[in-house]
Amino acid sequence: MTHPAVELVAALAAARRAAHLYPRSHPAYAESVAALRAAVAGCLASGACTLSLYAGRLYHGEDPLPSDAPAVRSIAETFESHGIESLAFHPEVTEHELVSLLDVLAARPEPGTDVASELQRLGVAGITVGIVVDEAAEEAERRDRAKEQDRALYQRLLALVRGLSEQVAQGGEPDLEGAGILVEGVLARLMEDSAAVLGLTTLSSTSEPALFHAVNTMAYALVLGAELGIPEEGLASLGVSALLHDIGKVAFDLSDPEQARRAELLHPAVGAEVLSRLPDSDRTPMLVAYEHHMAPDGSGFPDREPGYVTHPYSRIVAVANRYDHLVAARPEGLGLSRDRAVLQVLHEGGSALDGMFARLLAKAFGVFPVGCVVRLSDQSVGVVAAPGPHPLKPRVRIVFEPDGAQAERARILDLSNEHVDIVEVLDPNSLPLDVFDNV
Ligand SMILES: [Fe+2]
Ligand SMILES: [Fe+2]
């Protein structure tokens, strides 16, 4: 006697074929559905009725079904093409539900939909479908969602600085309440994934460079502050201070070369004056605005008494500010690659910049900071997505395979586990890739 599950598979294959061949009103179709219903009942009579696919083979419960039977092969292929892992029929299954199943199986599988959710949408309760979970696709989806949220966070920060700048330009006082809330959003992201906060700074713009500078300086300063172990309240103050360090510049018309020159020298004092007018607020942003161009070797501005000691946050923001200036595109910045900018910051540590915080930046950002576009020794090209345990071996998202073909999005290489090395840092503008999308 044929196994009831084999009969069920045969009836399922026949009904699916009938669904392809005949209109729904055709008696042959109705007959095939009735036969399927009977086969389900027969199978259920012998116990649970679950078909599953494992390693390309169809099973009923624990028992493999004969793979030489054409119906078994055909249903195994259907499972495969629709990403079905298991199909369970329950005693209460109705004929109408079997028709729904046939309809769903007859439809061409499409990305983003699966048989389980389609049946759920149709209200089918008598059949349960287990879907093969595509972990790579799920991970890519999670990443896409996080990227969207990061992009939105960055846009909100830009809008915030734009709003504060307008308030100050019109002679008003900046409302820092919103700034505190947004900086807390960045802090939450920082605790979750500090590489993502560094990744934010790879968003580029051709317009509004001052706003991008403010937001990037904040991101860098927060990464440095977190690396240093500053507690959360201190980080919030550091973030707001970094965001507002150049607020004094909005009092000048930077399109006029003479005013731009004056702005460069005077923006610390003007910014501090604006921030000093805020009642009962944290004094740190005011200090940082005033001190962020004072170098430890006594150079820089404004002038000060010998022995004047700057606030540590002013020194952190000075390092973050310098790094952003080094990597920002010309003409505002110097357009250095991120790895070169780390070396330059180290070089300036102890003279123009605080030596300890310069070294801290090198430690936190690594030799190849997040956002560096690199060629590997196997000729693949990728973007540094996160630091690794070894400064020369970060985690790299592969964008172009060794043969030059575009790589799959989710492929990330942890160089500390691979026999490939970084051989070259590339200019991201020389390649057709979006750095932010790939960090
Ligand atoms: Fe400045
Ligand atoms: Fe600045």
PDB file of N, CA and C in Angstrom, residues 126-213:
ATOM      1  N   GLY A 126      -5.871  26.543   8.509  1.00  0.00           N
ATOM      2  CA  GLY A 126      -5.744  25.087   8.540  1.00  0.00           C
ATOM      3  C   GLY A 126      -4.456  24.554   7.951  1.00  0.00           C
ATOM      4  N   ILE A 127      -3.619  25.456   7.458  1.00  0.00           N
ATOM      5  CA  ILE A 127      -2.331  25.038   6.878  1.00  0.00           C
ATOM      6  C   ILE A 127      -1.259  25.943   7.479  1.00  0.00           C
ATOM      7  N   THR A 128      -0.180  25.347   7.965  1.00  0.00           N
ATOM      8  CA  THR A 128       0.919  26.159   8.488  1.00  0.00           C
ATOM      9  C   THR A 128       2.139  25.957   7.602  1.00  0.00           C
ATOM     10  N   VAL A 129       2.752  27.053   7.225  1.00  0.00           N
ATOM     11  CA  VAL A 129       3.927  26.967   6.355  1.00  0.00           C
ATOM     12  C   VAL A 129       5.145  27.480   7.102  1.00  0.00           C
ATOM     13  N   GLY A 130       6.209  26.696   7.083  1.00  0.00           N
ATOM     14  CA  GLY A 130       7.491  27.157   7.638  1.00  0.00           C
ATOM     15  C   GLY A 130       8.348  27.639   6.478  1.00  0.00           C
ATOM     16  N   ILE A 131       8.919  28.801   6.650  1.00  0.00           N
ATOM     17  CA  ILE A 131       9.672  29.409   5.553  1.00  0.00           C
ATOM     18  C   ILE A 131      11.166  29.327   5.843  1.00  0.00           C
ATOM     19  N   VAL A 132      11.945  29.051   4.827  1.00  0.00           N
ATOM     20  CA  VAL A 132      13.392  29.042   4.980  1.00  0.00           C
ATOM     21  C   VAL A 132      13.816  30.480   5.256  1.00  0.00           C
ATOM     22  N   VAL A 133      14.523  30.662   6.370  1.00  0.00           N
ATOM     23  CA  VAL A 133      14.947  32.018   6.696  1.00  0.00           C
ATOM     24  C   VAL A 133      16.261  32.310   5.983  1.00  0.00           C
ATOM     25  N   ASP A 134      16.214  33.327   5.148  1.00  0.00           N
ATOM     26  CA  ASP A 134      17.416  33.726   4.426  1.00  0.00           C
ATOM     27  C   ASP A 134      18.148  34.742   5.314  1.00  0.00           C
ATOM     28  N   GLU A 135      19.144  34.238   6.053  1.00  0.00           N
ATOM     29  CA  GLU A 135      19.783  35.103   7.060  1.00  0.00           C
ATOM     30  C   GLU A 135      20.512  36.280   6.435  1.00  0.00           C
ATOM     31  N   ALA A 136      21.115  36.028   5.289  1.00  0.00           N
ATOM     32  CA  ALA A 136      21.848  37.121   4.632  1.00  0.00           C
ATOM     33  C   ALA A 136      20.869  38.221   4.236  1.00  0.00           C
ATOM     34  N   ALA A 137      19.705  37.813   3.714  1.00  0.00           N
ATOM     35  CA  ALA A 137      18.715  38.804   3.287  1.00  0.00           C
ATOM     36  C   ALA A 137      18.158  39.551   4.496  1.00  0.00           C
ATOM     37  N   GLU A 138      17.935  38.808   5.593  1.00  0.00           N
ATOM     38  CA  GLU A 138      17.421  39.464   6.799  1.00  0.00           C
ATOM     39  C   GLU A 138      18.422  40.479   7.339  1.00  0.00           C
ATOM     40  N   GLU A 139      19.688  40.086   7.322  1.00  0.00           N
ATOM     41  CA  GLU A 139      20.742  40.963   7.808  1.00  0.00           C
ATOM     42  C   GLU A 139      20.817  42.216   6.925  1.00  0.00           C
ATOM     43  N   ALA A 140      20.714  42.010   5.605  1.00  0.00           N
ATOM     44  CA  ALA A 140      20.763  43.145   4.673  1.00  0.00           C
ATOM     45  C   ALA A 140      19.586  44.082   4.933  1.00  0.00           C
ATOM     46  N   GLU A 141      18.426  43.485   5.232  1.00  0.00           N
ATOM     47  CA  GLU A 141      17.237  44.291   5.494  1.00  0.00           C
ATOM     48  C   GLU A 141      17.404  45.114   6.780  1.00  0.00           C
ATOM     49  N   ARG A 142      17.962  44.449   7.818  1.00  0.00           N
ATOM     50  CA  ARG A 142      18.209  45.144   9.094  1.00  0.00           C
ATOM     51  C   ARG A 142      19.154  46.313   8.869  1.00  0.00           C
ATOM     52  N   ARG A 143      20.186  46.049   8.066  1.00  0.00           N
ATOM     53  CA  ARG A 143      21.187  47.074   7.799  1.00  0.00           C
ATOM     54  C   ARG A 143      20.577  48.248   7.034  1.00  0.00           C
ATOM     55  N   ASP A 144      19.750  47.921   6.041  1.00  0.00           N
ATOM     56  CA  ASP A 144      19.096  48.969   5.262  1.00  0.00           C
ATOM     57  C   ASP A 144      18.241  49.857   6.160  1.00  0.00           C
ATOM     58  N   ARG A 145      17.533  49.201   7.098  1.00  0.00           N
ATOM     59  CA  ARG A 145      16.686  49.972   8.015  1.00  0.00           C
ATOM     60  C   ARG A 145      17.539  50.884   8.886  1.00  0.00           C
ATOM     61  N   ALA A 146      18.654  50.343   9.426  1.00  0.00           N
ATOM     62  CA  ALA A 146      19.545  51.146  10.284  1.00  0.00           C
ATOM     63  C   ALA A 146      20.122  52.309   9.482  1.00  0.00           C
ATOM     64  N   LYS A 147      20.475  52.041   8.221  1.00  0.00           N
ATOM     65  CA  LYS A 147      21.042  53.097   7.352  1.00  0.00           C
ATOM     66  C   LYS A 147      20.037  54.225   7.150  1.00  0.00           C
ATOM     67  N   GLU A 148      18.788  53.816   6.906  1.00  0.00           N
ATOM     68  CA  GLU A 148      17.722  54.808   6.711  1.00  0.00           C
ATOM     69  C   GLU A 148      17.590  55.684   7.943  1.00  0.00           C
ATOM     70  N   GLN A 149      17.603  55.020   9.131  1.00  0.00           N
ATOM     71  CA  GLN A 149      17.450  55.767  10.382  1.00  0.00           C
ATOM     72  C   GLN A 149      18.645  56.681  10.615  1.00  0.00           C
ATOM     73  N   ASP A 150      19.851  56.190  10.281  1.00  0.00           N
ATOM     74  CA  ASP A 150      21.053  57.014  10.457  1.00  0.00           C
ATOM     75  C   ASP A 150      21.001  58.239   9.542  1.00  0.00           C
ATOM     76  N   ARG A 151      20.562  58.001   8.311  1.00  0.00           N
ATOM     77  CA  ARG A 151      20.475  59.111   7.353  1.00  0.00           C
ATOM     78  C   ARG A 151      19.472  60.153   7.863  1.00  0.00           C
ATOM     79  N   ALA A 152      18.358  59.663   8.417  1.00  0.00           N
ATOM     80  CA  ALA A 152      17.326  60.571   8.933  1.00  0.00           C
ATOM     81  C   ALA A 152      17.851  61.340  10.148  1.00  0.00           C
ATOM     82  N   LEU A 153      18.609  60.647  11.004  1.00  0.00           N
ATOM     83  CA  LEU A 153      19.192  61.296  12.185  1.00  0.00           C
ATOM     84  C   LEU A 153      20.131  62.420  11.733  1.00  0.00           C
ATOM     85  N   TYR A 154      20.940  62.120  10.728  1.00  0.00           N
ATOM     86  CA  TYR A 154      21.887  63.129  10.230  1.00  0.00           C
ATOM     87  C   TYR A 154      21.126  64.327   9.670  1.00  0.00           C
ATOM     88  N   GLN A 155      20.043  64.051   8.933  1.00  0.00           N
ATOM     89  CA  GLN A 155      19.244  65.147   8.374  1.00  0.00           C
ATOM     90  C   GLN A 155      18.643  66.003   9.483  1.00  0.00           C
ATOM     91  N   ARG A 156      18.192  65.349  10.559  1.00  0.00           N
ATOM     92  CA  ARG A 156      17.611  66.108  11.677  1.00  0.00           C
ATOM     93  C   ARG A 156      18.675  66.972  12.345  1.00  0.00           C
ATOM     94  N   LEU A 157      19.906  66.439  12.441  1.00  0.00           N
ATOM     95  CA  LEU A 157      20.997  67.220  13.037  1.00  0.00           C
ATOM     96  C   LEU A 157      21.326  68.427  12.168  1.00  0.00           C
ATOM     97  N   LEU A 158      21.361  68.201  10.853  1.00  0.00           N
ATOM     98  CA  LEU A 158      21.629  69.325   9.948  1.00  0.00           C
ATOM     99  C   LEU A 158      20.556  70.400  10.102  1.00  0.00           C
ATOM    100  N   ALA A 159      19.297  69.940  10.167  1.00  0.00           N
ATOM    101  CA  ALA A 159      18.185  70.896  10.292  1.00  0.00           C
ATOM    102  C   ALA A 159      18.280  71.660  11.608  1.00  0.00           C
ATOM    103  N   LEU A 160      18.707  70.940  12.658  1.00  0.00           N
ATOM    104  CA  LEU A 160      18.853  71.571  13.966  1.00  0.00           C
ATOM    105  C   LEU A 160      19.906  72.680  13.908  1.00  0.00           C
ATOM    106  N   VAL A 161      21.086  72.362  13.348  1.00  0.00           N
ATOM    107  CA  VAL A 161      22.159  73.370  13.297  1.00  0.00           C
ATOM    108  C   VAL A 161      21.726  74.535  12.396  1.00  0.00           C
ATOM    109  N   ARG A 162      21.008  74.197  11.315  1.00  0.00           N
ATOM    110  CA  ARG A 162      20.505  75.255  10.420  1.00  0.00           C
ATOM    111  C   ARG A 162      19.593  76.193  11.203  1.00  0.00           C
ATOM    112  N   GLY A 163      18.682  75.606  12.001  1.00  0.00           N
ATOM    113  CA  GLY A 163      17.729  76.406  12.784  1.00  0.00           C
ATOM    114  C   GLY A 163      18.438  77.262  13.824  1.00  0.00           C
ATOM    115  N   LEU A 164      19.394  76.663  14.535  1.00  0.00           N
ATOM    116  CA  LEU A 164      20.136  77.404  15.564  1.00  0.00           C
ATOM    117  C   LEU A 164      20.922  78.542  14.924  1.00  0.00           C
ATOM    118  N   SER A 165      21.525  78.267  13.759  1.00  0.00           N
ATOM    119  CA  SER A 165      22.317  79.288  13.069  1.00  0.00           C
ATOM    120  C   SER A 165      21.425  80.459  12.677  1.00  0.00           C
ATOM    121  N   GLU A 166      20.211  80.136  12.205  1.00  0.00           N
ATOM    122  CA  GLU A 166      19.285  81.216  11.816  1.00  0.00           C
ATOM    123  C   GLU A 166      18.893  82.051  13.024  1.00  0.00           C
ATOM    124  N   GLN A 167      18.611  81.370  14.143  1.00  0.00           N
ATOM    125  CA  GLN A 167      18.244  82.111  15.365  1.00  0.00           C
ATOM    126  C   GLN A 167      19.352  83.089  15.746  1.00  0.00           C
ATOM    127  N   VAL A 168      20.602  82.612  15.698  1.00  0.00           N
ATOM    128  CA  VAL A 168      21.725  83.456  16.111  1.00  0.00           C
ATOM    129  C   VAL A 168      21.962  84.563  15.088  1.00  0.00           C
ATOM    130  N   ALA A 169      21.868  84.227  13.798  1.00  0.00           N
ATOM    131  CA  ALA A 169      22.102  85.224  12.742  1.00  0.00           C
ATOM    132  C   ALA A 169      21.109  86.374  12.863  1.00  0.00           C
ATOM    133  N   GLN A 170      19.912  86.072  13.354  1.00  0.00           N
ATOM    134  CA  GLN A 170      18.903  87.137  13.499  1.00  0.00           C
ATOM    135  C   GLN A 170      19.021  87.846  14.843  1.00  0.00           C
ATOM    136  N   GLY A 171      20.125  87.585  15.545  1.00  0.00           N
ATOM    137  CA  GLY A 171      20.371  88.283  16.805  1.00  0.00           C
ATOM    138  C   GLY A 171      19.675  87.654  17.991  1.00  0.00           C
ATOM    139  N   GLY A 172      19.043  86.510  17.769  1.00  0.00           N
ATOM    140  CA  GLY A 172      18.341  85.849  18.878  1.00  0.00           C
ATOM    141  C   GLY A 172      19.268  84.902  19.618  1.00  0.00           C
ATOM    142  N   GLU A 173      18.675  84.162  20.538  1.00  0.00           N
ATOM    143  CA  GLU A 173      19.464  83.200  21.297  1.00  0.00           C
ATOM    144  C   GLU A 173      19.120  81.785  20.847  1.00  0.00           C
ATOM    145  N   PRO A 174      20.136  80.945  20.714  1.00  0.00           N
ATOM    146  CA  PRO A 174      19.841  79.584  20.246  1.00  0.00           C
ATOM    147  C   PRO A 174      19.083  78.802  21.313  1.00  0.00           C
ATOM    148  N   ASP A 175      18.079  78.070  20.870  1.00  0.00           N
ATOM    149  CA  ASP A 175      17.297  77.242  21.789  1.00  0.00           C
ATOM    150  C   ASP A 175      17.950  75.860  21.842  1.00  0.00           C
ATOM    151  N   LEU A 176      18.589  75.577  22.980  1.00  0.00           N
ATOM    152  CA  LEU A 176      19.414  74.363  23.041  1.00  0.00           C
ATOM    153  C   LEU A 176      18.663  73.105  23.471  1.00  0.00           C
ATOM    154  N   GLU A 177      17.353  73.259  23.754  1.00  0.00           N
ATOM    155  CA  GLU A 177      16.625  72.094  24.245  1.00  0.00           C
ATOM    156  C   GLU A 177      16.603  70.971  23.202  1.00  0.00           C
ATOM    157  N   GLY A 178      16.268  71.375  21.969  1.00  0.00           N
ATOM    158  CA  GLY A 178      16.209  70.398  20.867  1.00  0.00           C
ATOM    159  C   GLY A 178      17.577  69.781  20.620  1.00  0.00           C
ATOM    160  N   ALA A 179      18.622  70.597  20.788  1.00  0.00           N
ATOM    161  CA  ALA A 179      19.986  70.097  20.550  1.00  0.00           C
ATOM    162  C   ALA A 179      20.296  68.962  21.514  1.00  0.00           C
ATOM    163  N   GLY A 180      19.936  69.173  22.803  1.00  0.00           N
ATOM    164  CA  GLY A 180      20.195  68.148  23.821  1.00  0.00           C
ATOM    165  C   GLY A 180      19.510  66.845  23.473  1.00  0.00           C
ATOM    166  N   ILE A 181      18.260  66.938  23.017  1.00  0.00           N
ATOM    167  CA  ILE A 181      17.492  65.717  22.708  1.00  0.00           C
ATOM    168  C   ILE A 181      18.129  64.967  21.538  1.00  0.00           C
ATOM    169  N   LEU A 182      18.497  65.723  20.509  1.00  0.00           N
ATOM    170  CA  LEU A 182      19.085  65.061  19.330  1.00  0.00           C
ATOM    171  C   LEU A 182      20.444  64.453  19.644  1.00  0.00           C
ATOM    172  N   VAL A 183      21.235  65.177  20.423  1.00  0.00           N
ATOM    173  CA  VAL A 183      22.553  64.636  20.783  1.00  0.00           C
ATOM    174  C   VAL A 183      22.371  63.337  21.568  1.00  0.00           C
ATOM    175  N   GLU A 184      21.319  63.292  22.374  1.00  0.00           N
ATOM    176  CA  GLU A 184      21.063  62.038  23.085  1.00  0.00           C
ATOM    177  C   GLU A 184      20.756  60.894  22.122  1.00  0.00           C
ATOM    178  N   GLY A 185      20.074  61.222  21.030  1.00  0.00           N
ATOM    179  CA  GLY A 185      19.814  60.213  19.989  1.00  0.00           C
ATOM    180  C   GLY A 185      21.123  59.692  19.408  1.00  0.00           C
ATOM    181  N   VAL A 186      22.068  60.600  19.195  1.00  0.00           N
ATOM    182  CA  VAL A 186      23.367  60.186  18.657  1.00  0.00           C
ATOM    183  C   VAL A 186      24.109  59.331  19.686  1.00  0.00           C
ATOM    184  N   LEU A 187      23.984  59.727  20.961  1.00  0.00           N
ATOM    185  CA  LEU A 187      24.652  58.962  22.024  1.00  0.00           C
ATOM    186  C   LEU A 187      24.121  57.535  22.085  1.00  0.00           C
ATOM    187  N   ALA A 188      22.803  57.407  21.932  1.00  0.00           N
ATOM    188  CA  ALA A 188      22.206  56.068  21.972  1.00  0.00           C
ATOM    189  C   ALA A 188      22.801  55.225  20.841  1.00  0.00           C
ATOM    190  N   ARG A 189      22.940  55.824  19.677  1.00  0.00           N
ATOM    191  CA  ARG A 189      23.494  55.104  18.521  1.00  0.00           C
ATOM    192  C   ARG A 189      24.966  54.760  18.763  1.00  0.00           C
ATOM    193  N   LEU A 190      25.651  55.694  19.452  1.00  0.00           N
ATOM    194  CA  LEU A 190      27.076  55.505  19.747  1.00  0.00           C
ATOM    195  C   LEU A 190      27.288  54.305  20.659  1.00  0.00           C
ATOM    196  N   MET A 191      26.411  54.177  21.659  1.00  0.00           N
ATOM    197  CA  MET A 191      26.540  53.058  22.601  1.00  0.00           C
ATOM    198  C   MET A 191      26.266  51.736  21.890  1.00  0.00           C
ATOM    199  N   GLU A 192      25.361  51.792  20.920  1.00  0.00           N
ATOM    200  CA  GLU A 192      24.946  50.600  20.195  1.00  0.00           C
ATOM    201  C   GLU A 192      26.029  50.192  19.194  1.00  0.00           C
ATOM    202  N   ASP A 193      26.552  51.195  18.478  1.00  0.00           N
ATOM    203  CA  ASP A 193      27.443  50.906  17.355  1.00  0.00           C
ATOM    204  C   ASP A 193      28.257  52.162  17.029  1.00  0.00           C
ATOM    205  N   SER A 194      29.471  52.254  17.621  1.00  0.00           N
ATOM    206  CA  SER A 194      30.236  53.495  17.433  1.00  0.00           C
ATOM    207  C   SER A 194      30.694  53.641  15.981  1.00  0.00           C
ATOM    208  N   ALA A 195      30.875  52.493  15.285  1.00  0.00           N
ATOM    209  CA  ALA A 195      31.285  52.580  13.884  1.00  0.00           C
ATOM    210  C   ALA A 195      30.205  53.265  13.050  1.00  0.00           C
ATOM    211  N   ALA A 196      28.930  53.084  13.447  1.00  0.00           N
ATOM    212  CA  ALA A 196      27.828  53.700  12.687  1.00  0.00           C
ATOM    213  C   ALA A 196      27.895  55.223  12.817  1.00  0.00           C
ATOM    214  N   VAL A 197      28.318  55.703  13.993  1.00  0.00           N
ATOM    215  CA  VAL A 197      28.408  57.156  14.176  1.00  0.00           C
ATOM    216  C   VAL A 197      29.554  57.717  13.328  1.00  0.00           C
ATOM    217  N   LEU A 198      30.648  56.965  13.258  1.00  0.00           N
ATOM    218  CA  LEU A 198      31.733  57.399  12.361  1.00  0.00           C
ATOM    219  C   LEU A 198      31.262  57.319  10.906  1.00  0.00           C
ATOM    220  N   GLY A 199      30.428  56.304  10.631  1.00  0.00           N
ATOM    221  CA  GLY A 199      29.895  56.148   9.277  1.00  0.00           C
ATOM    222  C   GLY A 199      29.058  57.344   8.849  1.00  0.00           C
ATOM    223  N   LEU A 200      28.384  57.964   9.813  1.00  0.00           N
ATOM    224  CA  LEU A 200      27.554  59.146   9.500  1.00  0.00           C
ATOM    225  C   LEU A 200      28.377  60.231   8.821  1.00  0.00           C
ATOM    226  N   THR A 201      29.647  60.330   9.217  1.00  0.00           N
ATOM    227  CA  THR A 201      30.472  61.427   8.712  1.00  0.00           C
ATOM    228  C   THR A 201      30.895  61.206   7.267  1.00  0.00           C
ATOM    229  N   THR A 202      30.540  60.061   6.689  1.00  0.00           N
ATOM    230  CA  THR A 202      30.887  59.857   5.277  1.00  0.00           C
ATOM    231  C   THR A 202      29.784  60.389   4.364  1.00  0.00           C
ATOM    232  N   LEU A 203      28.682  60.867   4.968  1.00  0.00           N
ATOM    233  CA  LEU A 203      27.666  61.519   4.137  1.00  0.00           C
ATOM    234  C   LEU A 203      28.285  62.819   3.635  1.00  0.00           C
ATOM    235  N   SER A 204      28.229  63.030   2.342  1.00  0.00           N
ATOM    236  CA  SER A 204      28.933  64.212   1.835  1.00  0.00           C
ATOM    237  C   SER A 204      27.943  65.212   1.268  1.00  0.00           C
ATOM    238  N   SER A 205      28.409  66.417   1.158  1.00  0.00           N
ATOM    239  CA  SER A 205      27.536  67.451   0.613  1.00  0.00           C
ATOM    240  C   SER A 205      28.354  68.419  -0.207  1.00  0.00           C
ATOM    241  N   THR A 206      27.711  69.010  -1.165  1.00  0.00           N
ATOM    242  CA  THR A 206      28.395  70.062  -1.913  1.00  0.00           C
ATOM    243  C   THR A 206      27.881  71.407  -1.424  1.00  0.00           C
ATOM    244  N   SER A 207      26.727  71.378  -0.701  1.00  0.00           N
ATOM    245  CA  SER A 207      26.198  72.642  -0.192  1.00  0.00           C
ATOM    246  C   SER A 207      26.243  72.598   1.339  1.00  0.00           C
ATOM    247  N   GLU A 208      26.091  73.725   1.945  1.00  0.00           N
ATOM    248  CA  GLU A 208      26.039  73.855   3.406  1.00  0.00           C
ATOM    249  C   GLU A 208      27.213  73.174   4.116  1.00  0.00           C
ATOM    250  N   PRO A 209      28.454  73.422   3.704  1.00  0.00           N
ATOM    251  CA  PRO A 209      29.580  72.749   4.352  1.00  0.00           C
ATOM    252  C   PRO A 209      29.682  73.060   5.842  1.00  0.00           C
ATOM    253  N   ALA A 210      29.244  74.242   6.262  1.00  0.00           N
ATOM    254  CA  ALA A 210      29.367  74.601   7.686  1.00  0.00           C
ATOM    255  C   ALA A 210      28.492  73.694   8.545  1.00  0.00           C
ATOM    256  N   LEU A 211      27.294  73.348   8.033  1.00  0.00           N
ATOM    257  CA  LEU A 211      26.401  72.484   8.809  1.00  0.00           C
ATOM    258  C   LEU A 211      26.994  71.084   8.922  1.00  0.00           C
ATOM    259  N   PHE A 212      27.513  70.567   7.804  1.00  0.00           N
ATOM    260  CA  PHE A 212      28.128  69.232   7.833  1.00  0.00           C
ATOM    261  C   PHE A 212      29.330  69.236   8.776  1.00  0.00           C
ATOM    262  N   HIS A 213      30.077  70.340   8.755  1.00  0.00           N
ATOM    263  CA  HIS A 213      31.251  70.439   9.630  1.00  0.00           C
ATOM    264  C   HIS A 213      30.832  70.349  11.103  1.00  0.00           C
TER     265      HIS A 213
END
